[in-house]
PDB file of C-alpha atoms in Angstrom:
ATOM      1  CA  UNK A 178      23.297 -16.999 -14.739  1.00 85.00           C
ATOM      2  CA  UNK A 179      25.356 -19.917 -13.423  1.00 86.00           C
ATOM      3  CA  UNK A 180      27.633 -21.972 -15.703  1.00 87.00           C
ATOM      4  CA  UNK A 181      29.690 -25.086 -14.765  1.00 84.00           C
ATOM      5  CA  UNK A 182      31.554 -27.880 -16.491  1.00 84.00           C
ATOM      6  CA  UNK A 183      30.563 -31.590 -16.419  1.00 82.00           C
ATOM      7  CA  UNK A 184      32.524 -33.906 -14.138  1.00 79.00           C
ATOM      8  CA  UNK A 185      35.837 -35.068 -15.499  1.00 76.00           C
ATOM      9  CA  UNK A 186      34.941 -38.631 -14.650  1.00 74.00           C
ATOM     10  CA  UNK A 187      31.358 -39.700 -15.344  1.00 69.00           C
ATOM     11  CA  UNK A 188      31.945 -43.422 -14.819  1.00 69.00           C
ATOM     12  CA  UNK A 189      31.150 -44.066 -18.410  1.00 70.00           C
ATOM     13  CA  UNK A 190      27.652 -42.786 -18.185  1.00 72.00           C
ATOM     14  CA  UNK A 191      26.043 -40.054 -20.231  1.00 74.00           C
ATOM     15  CA  UNK A 192      22.876 -39.580 -18.156  1.00 77.00           C
ATOM     16  CA  UNK A 193      24.297 -37.248 -15.634  1.00 84.00           C
ATOM     17  CA  UNK A 194      21.780 -34.907 -13.873  1.00 87.00           C
ATOM     18  CA  UNK A 195      22.602 -31.838 -11.832  1.00 89.00           C
ATOM     19  CA  UNK A 196      21.040 -30.563  -8.624  1.00 91.00           C
ATOM     20  CA  UNK A 197      21.484 -26.849  -7.669  1.00 92.00           C
ATOM     21  CA  UNK A 198      20.794 -25.794  -4.069  1.00 92.00           C
ATOM     22  CA  UNK A 199      20.648 -22.208  -2.819  1.00 92.00           C
ATOM     23  CA  UNK A 200      21.310 -20.651   0.636  1.00 91.00           C
ATOM     24  CA  UNK A 201      21.097 -17.026   1.724  1.00 89.00           C
ATOM     25  CA  UNK A 202      22.286 -15.024   4.723  1.00 85.00           C
ATOM     26  CA  UNK A 203      23.012 -11.467   5.811  1.00 77.00           C
ATOM     27  CA  UNK A 204      26.587 -10.243   5.581  1.00 71.00           C
ATOM     28  CA  UNK A 205      27.035 -10.403   9.365  1.00 71.00           C
ATOM     29  CA  UNK A 206      25.596 -13.903   9.693  1.00 74.00           C
ATOM     30  CA  UNK A 207      27.659 -17.046   9.778  1.00 76.00           C
ATOM     31  CA  UNK A 208      24.900 -19.681   9.341  1.00 81.00           C
ATOM     32  CA  UNK A 209      22.793 -19.407   6.250  1.00 84.00           C
ATOM     33  CA  UNK A 210      19.171 -20.429   5.534  1.00 89.00           C
ATOM     34  CA  UNK A 211      17.693 -22.076   2.419  1.00 91.00           C
ATOM     35  CA  UNK A 212      16.613 -19.499  -0.118  1.00 89.00           C
ATOM     36  CA  UNK A 213      12.986 -18.356   0.214  1.00 84.00           C
ATOM     37  CA  UNK A 214      10.245 -18.527  -2.341  1.00 85.00           C
ATOM     38  CA  UNK A 215      11.141 -15.168  -3.860  1.00 83.00           C
ATOM     39  CA  UNK A 216      14.030 -16.857  -5.742  1.00 89.00           C
ATOM     40  CA  UNK A 217      13.085 -18.083  -9.179  1.00 90.00           C
ATOM     41  CA  UNK A 218      14.959 -20.562 -11.448  1.00 91.00           C
ATOM     42  CA  UNK A 219      14.614 -20.811 -15.190  1.00 92.00           C
ATOM     43  CA  UNK A 220      14.358 -24.628 -14.819  1.00 90.00           C
ATOM     44  CA  UNK A 221      13.790 -27.148 -12.135  1.00 91.00           C
ATOM     45  CA  UNK A 222      16.978 -26.862 -10.100  1.00 89.00           C
ATOM     46  CA  UNK A 223      16.697 -30.482  -8.879  1.00 88.00           C
ATOM     47  CA  UNK A 224      16.572 -32.128 -12.313  1.00 86.00           C
ATOM     48  CA  UNK A 225      18.897 -30.389 -14.732  1.00 88.00           C
ATOM     49  CA  UNK A 226      20.500 -31.812 -17.791  1.00 86.00           C
ATOM     50  CA  UNK A 227      22.126 -28.626 -18.969  1.00 89.00           C
ATOM     51  CA  UNK A 228      25.189 -27.052 -17.378  1.00 88.00           C
ATOM     52  CA  UNK A 229      23.616 -23.595 -17.026  1.00 90.00           C
ATOM     53  CA  UNK A 230      20.824 -22.076 -14.923  1.00 90.00           C
ATOM     54  CA  UNK A 231      19.356 -18.556 -14.729  1.00 92.00           C
ATOM     55  CA  UNK A 232      18.447 -17.347 -11.279  1.00 90.00           C
ATOM     56  CA  UNK A 233      16.299 -14.211 -10.584  1.00 88.00           C
ATOM     57  CA  UNK A 234      14.675 -12.522  -7.606  1.00 84.00           C
ATOM     58  CA  UNK A 235      17.896 -11.998  -5.705  1.00 83.00           C
ATOM     59  CA  UNK A 236      18.058  -9.148  -3.241  1.00 78.00           C
ATOM     60  CA  UNK A 237      20.908  -6.774  -2.488  1.00 70.00           C
ATOM     61  CA  UNK A 238      22.638  -6.843   0.816  1.00 71.00           C
ATOM     62  CA  UNK A 239      22.475 -10.620   1.020  1.00 80.00           C
ATOM     63  CA  UNK A 240      25.072 -13.263   0.442  1.00 84.00           C
ATOM     64  CA  UNK A 241      24.049 -16.296  -1.632  1.00 88.00           C
ATOM     65  CA  UNK A 242      25.665 -19.735  -1.728  1.00 89.00           C
ATOM     66  CA  UNK A 243      24.967 -21.995  -4.692  1.00 91.00           C
ATOM     67  CA  UNK A 244      26.013 -25.667  -4.686  1.00 91.00           C
ATOM     68  CA  UNK A 245      25.973 -27.759  -7.907  1.00 91.00           C
ATOM     69  CA  UNK A 246      26.010 -31.564  -7.519  1.00 89.00           C
ATOM     70  CA  UNK A 247      26.378 -34.094 -10.345  1.00 87.00           C
ATOM     71  CA  UNK A 248      24.234 -37.185  -9.892  1.00 83.00           C
ATOM     72  CA  UNK A 249      23.810 -40.432 -11.702  1.00 75.00           C
ATOM     73  CA  UNK A 250      20.653 -40.383 -13.829  1.00 58.00           C
ATOM     74  CA  UNK A 251      19.644 -43.859 -12.794  1.00 60.00           C
ATOM     75  CA  UNK A 252      20.409 -44.098  -9.139  1.00 55.00           C
ATOM     76  CA  UNK A 253      19.812 -40.380  -8.390  1.00 53.00           C
ATOM     77  CA  UNK A 254      22.718 -40.672  -5.968  1.00 53.00           C
ATOM     78  CA  UNK A 255      25.452 -38.161  -5.640  1.00 50.00           C
ATOM     79  CA  UNK A 256      28.604 -38.903  -7.667  1.00 48.00           C
ATOM     80  CA  UNK A 257      31.521 -38.896  -5.288  1.00 48.00           C
ATOM     81  CA  UNK A 258      33.614 -35.767  -5.413  1.00 49.00           C
ATOM     82  CA  UNK A 259      31.525 -34.100  -8.127  1.00 70.00           C
ATOM     83  CA  UNK A 260      30.094 -30.965  -6.530  1.00 72.00           C
ATOM     84  CA  UNK A 261      31.161 -27.350  -6.434  1.00 77.00           C
ATOM     85  CA  UNK A 262      30.159 -24.334  -4.382  1.00 78.00           C
ATOM     86  CA  UNK A 263      29.900 -20.638  -5.458  1.00 76.00           C
ATOM     87  CA  UNK A 264      29.394 -17.754  -2.983  1.00 76.00           C
ATOM     88  CA  UNK A 265      27.902 -14.499  -4.402  1.00 76.00           C
ATOM     89  CA  UNK A 266      27.435 -11.089  -2.799  1.00 70.00           C
ATOM     90  CA  UNK A 267      25.141  -8.842  -4.709  1.00 66.00           C
ATOM     91  CA  UNK A 268      25.755  -5.108  -5.412  1.00 58.00           C
ATOM     92  CA  UNK A 269      25.570  -3.320  -2.047  1.00 57.00           C
ATOM     93  CA  UNK A 270      24.796   0.140  -3.603  1.00 56.00           C
ATOM     94  CA  UNK A 271      21.545  -0.743  -5.305  1.00 62.00           C
ATOM     95  CA  UNK A 272      18.877   1.513  -3.686  1.00 70.00           C
ATOM     96  CA  UNK A 273      15.693  -0.007  -2.267  1.00 81.00           C
ATOM     97  CA  UNK A 274      12.549   0.017  -4.355  1.00 83.00           C
ATOM     98  CA  UNK A 275       9.015   0.629  -3.300  1.00 90.00           C
ATOM     99  CA  UNK A 276       7.013  -2.567  -3.973  1.00 88.00           C
ATOM    100  CA  UNK A 277       3.428  -1.411  -3.400  1.00 92.00           C
ATOM    101  CA  UNK A 278       1.325   1.683  -2.631  1.00 95.00           C
ATOM    102  CA  UNK A 279      -1.867   1.493  -0.583  1.00 96.00           C
ATOM    103  CA  UNK A 280      -4.831   3.923  -0.202  1.00 96.00           C
ATOM    104  CA  UNK A 281      -5.546   4.360   3.491  1.00 96.00           C
ATOM    105  CA  UNK A 282      -8.283   7.022   3.258  1.00 96.00           C
ATOM    106  CA  UNK A 283      -9.484   9.801   0.948  1.00 96.00           C
ATOM    107  CA  UNK A 284     -11.623  12.954   0.826  1.00 96.00           C
ATOM    108  CA  UNK A 285     -12.835  15.261  -1.855  1.00 95.00           C
ATOM    109  CA  UNK A 286      -9.471  17.118  -1.760  1.00 95.00           C
ATOM    110  CA  UNK A 287      -6.964  14.735  -0.306  1.00 96.00           C
ATOM    111  CA  UNK A 288      -5.411  11.229  -0.523  1.00 97.00           C
ATOM    112  CA  UNK A 289      -3.813   9.363   2.444  1.00 97.00           C
ATOM    113  CA  UNK A 290      -1.246   6.882   1.122  1.00 97.00           C
ATOM    114  CA  UNK A 291       1.272   4.420   2.496  1.00 96.00           C
ATOM    115  CA  UNK A 292       3.871   2.132   0.865  1.00 95.00           C
ATOM    116  CA  UNK A 293       6.327  -0.699   1.619  1.00 90.00           C
ATOM    117  CA  UNK A 294       9.817  -1.720   0.687  1.00 87.00           C
ATOM    118  CA  UNK A 295      11.807  -4.861   1.524  1.00 75.00           C
ATOM    119  CA  UNK A 296      12.266  -5.107   5.337  1.00 72.00           C
ATOM    120  CA  UNK A 297      15.941  -5.828   4.788  1.00 68.00           C
ATOM    121  CA  UNK A 298      16.368  -2.459   2.971  1.00 72.00           C
ATOM    122  CA  UNK A 299      14.068  -0.278   5.092  1.00 74.00           C
ATOM    123  CA  UNK A 300      16.874   0.943   7.341  1.00 72.00           C
ATOM    124  CA  UNK A 301      18.826   2.327   4.392  1.00 76.00           C
ATOM    125  CA  UNK A 302      16.111   4.744   3.240  1.00 87.00           C
ATOM    126  CA  UNK A 303      16.668   8.353   4.133  1.00 88.00           C
ATOM    127  CA  UNK A 304      13.499   9.763   2.586  1.00 93.00           C
ATOM    128  CA  UNK A 305      10.942   9.218  -0.103  1.00 94.00           C
ATOM    129  CA  UNK A 306       9.902  11.256  -3.071  1.00 95.00           C
ATOM    130  CA  UNK A 307       6.187  11.025  -3.991  1.00 96.00           C
ATOM    131  CA  UNK A 308       5.365  12.159  -7.564  1.00 95.00           C
ATOM    132  CA  UNK A 309       1.744  12.552  -8.623  1.00 96.00           C
ATOM    133  CA  UNK A 310      -0.315  14.138 -11.412  1.00 96.00           C
ATOM    134  CA  UNK A 311      -3.821  14.103 -12.770  1.00 95.00           C
ATOM    135  CA  UNK A 312      -4.403  11.234 -15.114  1.00 93.00           C
ATOM    136  CA  UNK A 313      -3.784  12.228 -18.739  1.00 90.00           C
ATOM    137  CA  UNK A 314      -2.510  15.607 -17.562  1.00 89.00           C
ATOM    138  CA  UNK A 315       1.274  15.629 -17.102  1.00 81.00           C
ATOM    139  CA  UNK A 316       1.258  19.354 -16.776  1.00 86.00           C
ATOM    140  CA  UNK A 317      -0.183  18.915 -13.277  1.00 88.00           C
ATOM    141  CA  UNK A 318       2.935  17.082 -12.132  1.00 90.00           C
ATOM    142  CA  UNK A 319       3.897  17.641  -8.473  1.00 94.00           C
ATOM    143  CA  UNK A 320       6.412  16.190  -6.027  1.00 94.00           C
ATOM    144  CA  UNK A 321       6.162  15.719  -2.301  1.00 93.00           C
ATOM    145  CA  UNK A 322       9.111  14.601  -0.127  1.00 93.00           C
ATOM    146  CA  UNK A 323       8.692  12.858   3.261  1.00 93.00           C
ATOM    147  CA  UNK A 324      10.827  10.940   5.732  1.00 91.00           C
ATOM    148  CA  UNK A 325       8.297   8.121   6.607  1.00 91.00           C
ATOM    149  CA  UNK A 326       6.517   5.630   4.413  1.00 92.00           C
ATOM    150  CA  UNK A 327       3.170   7.457   4.433  1.00 94.00           C
ATOM    151  CA  UNK A 328       1.853  10.822   3.242  1.00 96.00           C
ATOM    152  CA  UNK A 329      -1.314  12.867   2.978  1.00 96.00           C
ATOM    153  CA  UNK A 330      -1.563  14.711  -0.398  1.00 96.00           C
ATOM    154  CA  UNK A 331      -3.824  17.716  -0.033  1.00 95.00           C
ATOM    155  CA  UNK A 332      -5.324  20.505  -2.205  1.00 94.00           C
ATOM    156  CA  UNK A 333      -6.516  18.006  -4.832  1.00 95.00           C
ATOM    157  CA  UNK A 334      -9.454  18.373  -7.186  1.00 95.00           C
ATOM    158  CA  UNK A 335     -12.725  16.538  -6.188  1.00 95.00           C
ATOM    159  CA  UNK A 336     -13.738  13.593  -8.320  1.00 95.00           C
ATOM    160  CA  UNK A 337     -10.386  13.294 -10.077  1.00 96.00           C
ATOM    161  CA  UNK A 338      -8.055  10.362 -10.800  1.00 96.00           C
ATOM    162  CA  UNK A 339      -4.465  10.865  -9.777  1.00 97.00           C
ATOM    163  CA  UNK A 340      -1.415   8.825 -10.895  1.00 96.00           C
ATOM    164  CA  UNK A 341       1.064   8.273  -8.062  1.00 96.00           C
ATOM    165  CA  UNK A 342       4.551   6.734  -7.873  1.00 96.00           C
ATOM    166  CA  UNK A 343       7.113   6.665  -5.108  1.00 95.00           C
ATOM    167  CA  UNK A 344      10.928   6.673  -5.125  1.00 93.00           C
ATOM    168  CA  UNK A 345      13.158   5.706  -2.218  1.00 90.00           C
ATOM    169  CA  UNK A 346      16.390   7.642  -1.673  1.00 88.00           C
ATOM    170  CA  UNK A 347      19.518   6.617   0.191  1.00 82.00           C
ATOM    171  CA  UNK A 348      23.054   7.955   0.882  1.00 79.00           C
ATOM    172  CA  UNK A 349      24.161   6.051  -2.295  1.00 74.00           C
ATOM    173  CA  UNK A 350      21.533   7.793  -4.451  1.00 76.00           C
ATOM    174  CA  UNK A 351      18.002   7.464  -5.656  1.00 81.00           C
ATOM    175  CA  UNK A 352      16.421   4.252  -6.688  1.00 80.00           C
ATOM    176  CA  UNK A 353      13.954   3.738  -9.581  1.00 83.00           C
ATOM    177  CA  UNK A 354      10.290   4.849  -9.231  1.00 90.00           C
ATOM    178  CA  UNK A 355       7.712   2.242  -8.270  1.00 91.00           C
ATOM    179  CA  UNK A 356       4.945   1.172 -10.596  1.00 92.00           C
ATOM    180  CA  UNK A 357       2.222   3.813 -11.274  1.00 94.00           C
ATOM    181  CA  UNK A 358      -0.920   3.524  -9.125  1.00 95.00           C
ATOM    182  CA  UNK A 359      -4.173   5.269  -9.713  1.00 96.00           C
ATOM    183  CA  UNK A 360      -6.375   6.682  -6.899  1.00 97.00           C
ATOM    184  CA  UNK A 361      -9.572   8.792  -7.088  1.00 96.00           C
ATOM    185  CA  UNK A 362     -10.646  11.654  -4.820  1.00 96.00           C
ATOM    186  CA  UNK A 363     -14.210  11.651  -3.614  1.00 96.00           C
ATOM    187  CA  UNK A 364     -16.665  13.514  -5.891  1.00 93.00           C
ATOM    188  CA  UNK A 365     -17.967  16.920  -4.975  1.00 87.00           C
ATOM    189  CA  UNK A 366     -21.619  17.235  -3.923  1.00 78.00           C
ATOM    190  CA  UNK A 367     -23.845  18.624  -6.731  1.00 73.00           C
ATOM    191  CA  UNK A 368     -24.617  22.337  -6.403  1.00 60.00           C
ATOM    192  CA  UNK A 369     -28.349  21.683  -6.666  1.00 59.00           C
ATOM    193  CA  UNK A 370     -28.193  19.308  -3.761  1.00 58.00           C
ATOM    194  CA  UNK A 371     -26.530  21.955  -1.581  1.00 63.00           C
ATOM    195  CA  UNK A 372     -29.158  24.529  -2.474  1.00 70.00           C
ATOM    196  CA  UNK A 373     -31.975  22.060  -1.769  1.00 69.00           C
ATOM    197  CA  UNK A 374     -30.414  21.249   1.584  1.00 71.00           C
ATOM    198  CA  UNK A 375     -30.197  24.930   2.490  1.00 78.00           C
ATOM    199  CA  UNK A 376     -33.807  25.667   1.383  1.00 79.00           C
ATOM    200  CA  UNK A 377     -35.062  22.566   3.167  1.00 77.00           C
ATOM    201  CA  UNK A 378     -33.195  23.534   6.336  1.00 80.00           C
ATOM    202  CA  UNK A 379     -34.625  27.125   6.167  1.00 82.00           C
ATOM    203  CA  UNK A 380     -38.154  25.876   5.634  1.00 82.00           C
ATOM    204  CA  UNK A 381     -37.776  23.479   8.587  1.00 83.00           C
ATOM    205  CA  UNK A 382     -36.556  26.318  10.779  1.00 82.00           C
ATOM    206  CA  UNK A 383     -39.496  28.575   9.818  1.00 84.00           C
ATOM    207  CA  UNK A 384     -41.953  25.847  10.471  1.00 82.00           C
ATOM    208  CA  UNK A 385     -40.546  25.231  13.936  1.00 89.00           C
ATOM    209  CA  UNK A 386     -40.613  28.991  14.772  1.00 86.00           C
ATOM    210  CA  UNK A 387     -44.257  29.218  13.644  1.00 85.00           C
ATOM    211  CA  UNK A 388     -45.122  26.158  15.650  1.00 86.00           C
ATOM    212  CA  UNK A 389     -43.547  27.718  18.747  1.00 86.00           C
ATOM    213  CA  UNK A 390     -45.360  30.997  18.230  1.00 87.00           C
ATOM    214  CA  UNK A 391     -48.663  29.160  17.827  1.00 81.00           C
ATOM    215  CA  UNK A 392     -48.063  27.202  20.935  1.00 81.00           C
ATOM    216  CA  UNK A 393     -47.271  30.298  22.965  1.00 81.00           C
ATOM    217  CA  UNK A 394     -50.442  32.059  21.676  1.00 85.00           C
ATOM    218  CA  UNK A 395     -52.568  29.035  22.488  1.00 79.00           C
ATOM    219  CA  UNK A 396     -51.197  28.816  26.043  1.00 78.00           C
ATOM    220  CA  UNK A 397     -51.679  32.588  26.511  1.00 76.00           C
ATOM    221  CA  UNK A 398     -55.278  32.522  25.412  1.00 78.00           C
ATOM    222  CA  UNK A 399     -56.017  29.478  27.522  1.00 78.00           C
ATOM    223  CA  UNK A 400     -54.762  31.139  30.641  1.00 75.00           C
ATOM    224  CA  UNK A 401     -56.630  34.354  29.871  1.00 70.00           C
ATOM    225  CA  UNK A 402     -59.966  32.563  29.303  1.00 68.00           C
ATOM    226  CA  UNK A 403     -59.510  30.656  32.545  1.00 63.00           C
ATOM    227  CA  UNK A 404     -58.985  33.884  34.472  1.00 60.00           C
ATOM    228  CA  UNK A 405     -62.150  35.373  32.916  1.00 59.00           C
ATOM    229  CA  UNK A 406     -64.338  32.452  33.965  1.00 56.00           C
ATOM    230  CA  UNK A 407     -62.857  32.507  37.452  1.00 56.00           C
ATOM    231  CA  UNK A 408     -63.562  36.281  37.821  1.00 54.00           C
ATOM    232  CA  UNK A 409     -67.314  35.739  36.816  1.00 53.00           C
ATOM    233  CA  UNK A 410     -67.761  32.923  39.333  1.00 52.00           C
ATOM    234  CA  UNK A 411     -66.361  35.082  42.079  1.00 52.00           C
ATOM    235  CA  UNK A 412     -68.856  37.878  41.464  1.00 49.00           C
ATOM    236  CA  UNK A 413     -71.829  35.456  41.420  1.00 50.00           C
ATOM    237  CA  UNK A 414     -70.935  33.910  44.723  1.00 47.00           C
ATOM    238  CA  UNK A 415     -70.290  37.273  46.336  1.00 47.00           C
ATOM    239  CA  UNK A 416     -73.905  38.437  45.509  1.00 47.00           C
ATOM    240  CA  UNK A 417     -75.536  35.459  47.094  1.00 45.00           C
TER     241      UNK A 417
END
């Protein structure tokens, strides 16, 4: 929260308004940029009557510069000499925090997940800790550690909902866990369906075998009958 005092000389006016501007930059940068949309103000920073303002959404490892200007309420012009600047550096030891977890793929017994942190803090992460358990069953709690921002969790139960959260760890220590996300493994195929598929496959195999046997018998008989006729014709012509 920022606090400031009114100008010592208001020109006899009591309708002073305040304008607060924000700039941000990395510690090794000289020139700063206007603060991005992730910064939130408790009130409109360009039309303030109070001498205090709450600012949220600030990120560690950034330097912020806040400038407060006092302006005449009628002319909206800057009152000469009535502005002040405050430079703030946030706590450098705050660990990064995972902001979202995504489901990349799944099977009956596995979940493939990935997650993201602020790009400015990604380089500080040494490893991640992935904690998961069956929904409504904390006794199934398990932990998986990995170096990258993705993991494949295996040996899961088919058709089951799992609660997952991820924690980033740095040299300074471990951060807080992310929000809990729920993901489902694919359901197992019904046992009856497997048996029906096996029986159907076996029946189809038997039918094909019988069909082949019948075809072979048919061809064999056709050839034999043809030879018998040919033999009778040869005898007849030889007698004449």
